[in-house]
Coordinates of C-alpha atoms in Angstrom, one line a residue:
M1 CA -50.5 16.2 12.8
T2 CA -47.3 17.7 11.5
P3 CA -46.9 17.1 7.8
Q4 CA -43.9 15.1 6.9
A5 CA -41.2 16.7 4.7
P6 CA -41.4 15.5 1.1
T7 CA -39.1 12.7 0.2
P8 CA -36.4 13.8 -2.2
A9 CA -37.0 12.6 -5.7
Y10 CA -34.7 9.8 -6.8
R11 CA -32.6 10.6 -9.8
R12 CA -31.2 7.8 -11.9
L13 CA -27.6 8.5 -12.9
S14 CA -26.6 8.5 -16.5
V15 CA -24.0 6.0 -17.7
E16 CA -21.2 8.5 -17.5
E17 CA -22.3 9.8 -14.1
R18 CA -22.4 6.3 -12.7
R19 CA -19.0 5.4 -14.3
S20 CA -17.5 8.6 -12.8
Q21 CA -19.0 7.7 -9.4
L22 CA -17.4 4.2 -9.5
L23 CA -14.0 5.7 -10.6
D24 CA -14.1 8.3 -7.8
A25 CA -14.8 5.5 -5.3
A26 CA -12.0 3.4 -6.6
L27 CA -9.5 6.3 -6.7
S28 CA -10.4 7.2 -3.1
L29 CA -9.6 3.6 -2.1
F30 CA -6.4 3.4 -4.1
A31 CA -5.3 6.6 -2.5
H32 CA -5.0 4.9 0.8
R33 CA -4.3 1.3 0.0
A34 CA -2.2 -0.6 -2.5
P35 CA -4.3 -1.8 -5.5
E36 CA -4.0 -5.5 -4.6
D37 CA -5.6 -4.7 -1.2
V38 CA -8.7 -3.3 -2.8
S39 CA -11.5 -5.6 -3.8
L40 CA -14.6 -5.0 -6.0
D41 CA -16.7 -5.4 -2.9
D42 CA -14.8 -2.5 -1.4
V43 CA -15.5 -0.4 -4.4
A44 CA -19.1 -1.3 -4.4
E45 CA -19.5 -0.5 -0.7
A46 CA -17.7 2.8 -1.1
A47 CA -19.9 3.8 -4.0
G48 CA -23.1 2.5 -2.2
V49 CA -24.0 0.1 -5.0
S50 CA -24.0 -3.6 -5.6
R51 CA -21.1 -5.7 -6.8
P52 CA -23.0 -6.8 -9.9
L53 CA -23.5 -3.1 -10.8
V54 CA -19.7 -2.6 -10.7
Y55 CA -19.3 -5.6 -13.0
R56 CA -21.9 -4.1 -15.4
Y57 CA -19.7 -1.1 -15.9
F58 CA -16.4 -2.9 -15.7
P59 CA -17.0 -6.4 -17.0
G60 CA -13.2 -7.0 -17.0
G61 CA -13.4 -6.9 -13.2
K62 CA -10.8 -5.3 -10.9
Q63 CA -8.1 -5.1 -13.6
Q64 CA -10.3 -3.0 -15.9
L65 CA -11.4 -0.8 -13.1
Y66 CA -7.9 -0.3 -11.9
E67 CA -6.7 0.7 -15.4
A68 CA -9.6 3.1 -15.8
A69 CA -8.9 4.7 -12.4
L70 CA -5.2 4.9 -13.3
R71 CA -6.0 6.7 -16.5
S72 CA -8.2 9.1 -14.6
A73 CA -5.4 9.8 -12.1
A74 CA -2.9 10.1 -15.0
E75 CA -5.0 12.8 -16.7
E76 CA -5.1 14.7 -13.4
L77 CA -1.3 14.4 -13.0
Q78 CA -0.7 15.6 -16.6
Q79 CA -2.7 18.7 -15.9
C80 CA -0.5 19.6 -13.0
F81 CA 2.2 20.9 -15.5
D82 CA -0.4 22.6 -17.7
E83 CA 0.5 26.1 -16.5
P84 CA -0.2 29.2 -18.7
R85 CA 3.1 30.2 -20.4
Q86 CA 3.1 33.7 -19.1
G87 CA 5.5 35.4 -16.8
L88 CA 8.9 34.1 -15.5
L89 CA 9.7 30.5 -15.9
L90 CA 10.7 29.5 -12.4
P91 CA 7.5 30.8 -10.7
R92 CA 5.5 28.9 -13.4
L93 CA 7.4 25.7 -12.5
G94 CA 6.8 26.4 -8.8
R95 CA 3.1 26.6 -9.4
A96 CA 3.1 23.4 -11.4
L97 CA 5.0 21.6 -8.5
D98 CA 2.5 23.0 -6.0
R99 CA -0.3 21.1 -7.9
Y100 CA 1.9 18.0 -8.3
L101 CA 2.7 17.8 -4.6
A102 CA -0.9 18.4 -3.7
F103 CA -1.9 15.4 -5.8
V104 CA 0.8 13.3 -4.2
E105 CA -0.4 14.4 -0.7
E106 CA -4.0 13.6 -1.5
H107 CA -3.4 10.2 -3.1
G108 CA -0.6 8.9 -0.8
A109 CA -0.4 5.1 -1.0
G110 CA -2.0 5.1 -4.4
F111 CA 0.7 7.4 -5.8
S112 CA 3.4 5.2 -4.3
A113 CA 1.9 2.0 -5.8
L114 CA 1.5 3.8 -9.1
L115 CA 5.2 4.8 -9.4
Q116 CA 6.9 2.0 -7.6
G117 CA 5.2 -0.8 -9.5
G118 CA 5.3 -4.4 -8.4
S119 CA 1.6 -4.5 -7.9
V120 CA -0.2 -7.7 -8.8
V121 CA -2.4 -5.7 -11.2
E122 CA 0.5 -4.1 -13.0
T123 CA 0.6 -4.8 -16.7
S124 CA 2.2 -3.4 -19.8
R125 CA -0.9 -1.2 -20.2
T126 CA -0.6 0.3 -16.7
T127 CA 3.2 0.9 -17.3
A128 CA 2.4 2.7 -20.5
I129 CA -0.1 4.9 -18.7
V130 CA 2.6 5.9 -16.2
D131 CA 5.2 6.5 -18.9
G132 CA 2.6 8.7 -20.7
V133 CA 2.5 11.0 -17.6
R134 CA 6.2 11.3 -17.6
R135 CA 6.4 12.1 -21.4
A136 CA 3.6 14.6 -21.0
A137 CA 5.4 16.3 -18.1
A138 CA 8.6 16.5 -20.2
E139 CA 6.7 18.1 -23.1
H140 CA 5.1 20.6 -20.9
I141 CA 8.5 21.6 -19.3
L142 CA 10.2 21.9 -22.7
G143 CA 7.2 24.0 -23.9
H144 CA 7.8 26.3 -20.9
L145 CA 11.4 26.5 -21.9
G146 CA 10.3 27.6 -25.4
V147 CA 12.0 24.6 -27.0
T148 CA 10.4 22.8 -29.9
E149 CA 13.4 20.7 -31.0
P150 CA 15.3 19.7 -27.9
G151 CA 18.7 18.1 -28.4
P152 CA 19.5 14.7 -26.7
R153 CA 21.3 16.3 -23.7
L154 CA 18.5 18.8 -22.9
R155 CA 15.8 16.1 -23.4
M156 CA 17.7 13.7 -21.1
T157 CA 18.2 16.4 -18.5
V158 CA 14.5 17.2 -18.3
R159 CA 13.6 13.6 -18.1
M160 CA 16.2 13.0 -15.4
W161 CA 14.7 15.9 -13.4
I162 CA 11.2 14.5 -13.7
T163 CA 12.6 11.1 -12.3
A164 CA 14.2 13.0 -9.4
V165 CA 10.8 14.8 -8.7
E166 CA 9.1 11.4 -8.6
A167 CA 11.8 9.9 -6.3
A168 CA 11.7 12.9 -4.0
S169 CA 7.9 12.7 -3.8
L170 CA 8.0 9.0 -2.7
I171 CA 10.7 9.8 -0.1
W172 CA 8.7 12.7 1.1
L173 CA 5.7 10.5 1.7
D174 CA 7.9 8.0 3.5
E175 CA 9.4 10.8 5.7
D176 CA 5.9 11.9 6.9
K177 CA 5.9 14.8 4.4
Q178 CA 9.0 16.5 5.6
P179 CA 10.3 19.0 4.7
P180 CA 7.1 21.0 4.3
A181 CA 5.7 21.0 0.7
G182 CA 6.6 24.7 0.1
E183 CA 10.2 24.0 1.0
L184 CA 10.3 20.8 -1.1
R185 CA 8.9 22.8 -4.0
D186 CA 11.6 25.5 -3.8
W187 CA 14.3 22.8 -3.4
L188 CA 13.1 21.0 -6.6
V189 CA 13.0 24.2 -8.6
E190 CA 16.6 24.9 -7.4
Q191 CA 17.6 21.4 -8.5
F192 CA 16.1 22.0 -11.9
V193 CA 18.3 25.1 -12.4
A194 CA 21.3 23.2 -11.1
V195 CA 21.0 20.3 -13.5
L196 CA 20.5 22.6 -16.4
T197 CA 23.6 24.5 -15.3
V198 CA 25.6 21.3 -15.3
T199 CA 24.3 20.3 -18.7
A200 CA 25.1 23.8 -20.1
R201 CA 28.8 23.1 -19.7
R202 CA 28.5 20.4 -22.5
D203 CA 25.5 21.6 -24.5
P204 CA 25.2 25.0 -26.2
Q205 CA 21.4 24.7 -26.5
T206 CA 21.1 24.3 -22.7
A207 CA 23.7 27.0 -22.1
A208 CA 21.5 29.5 -24.0
L209 CA 18.5 28.6 -21.8
V210 CA 20.6 29.0 -18.6
D211 CA 21.7 32.5 -19.8
D212 CA 18.0 33.4 -20.3
L213 CA 17.1 32.2 -16.8
S214 CA 20.0 34.3 -15.4
A215 CA 18.7 37.3 -17.3
D216 CA 15.2 36.7 -15.9
G217 CA 16.6 36.5 -12.4

């Protein structure tokens, strides 16, 4: 009689491991479907657990789970712009955009729902989470520019560009991810230089930055 292979030992997940498992399952679902189309039963099935277990970790139900998943996604998005401040600025910005567009491509419908709003699970808290991503991105970019005290025109220019990146990403998804991600990245970097150049005509602080970029080029 051929001996049977030993049954793998069952390992009980820690609280943090189980919570991460549920969040990963939720993020995977939100990546392909709008939040209002995802139920707790869907999350439980994707994670291979029971619905009561999901409630044990998220007693606030779907709203609490969605907000927790959103925070997790927001942390990942914020890290996209966390590029080492070494070397030339524009290549650094390009690498950050590569990570950003990879996140957009991976999360698809979830990214659209996140930025477009209008979801039945949208609240002031979820809006604050999204705004936090935008503020963090702006701070990272200003840091890459070497600016600690941006004037109102420069600060507005950077925030306007971030809005343009978001809009371009949504249109990119709607256009079946055309043009290719690398081409879109280069285009967005060029737009960043262009908006800085326009602002430089009215703002000495930005003009000095544009001069530095020209010297780097």
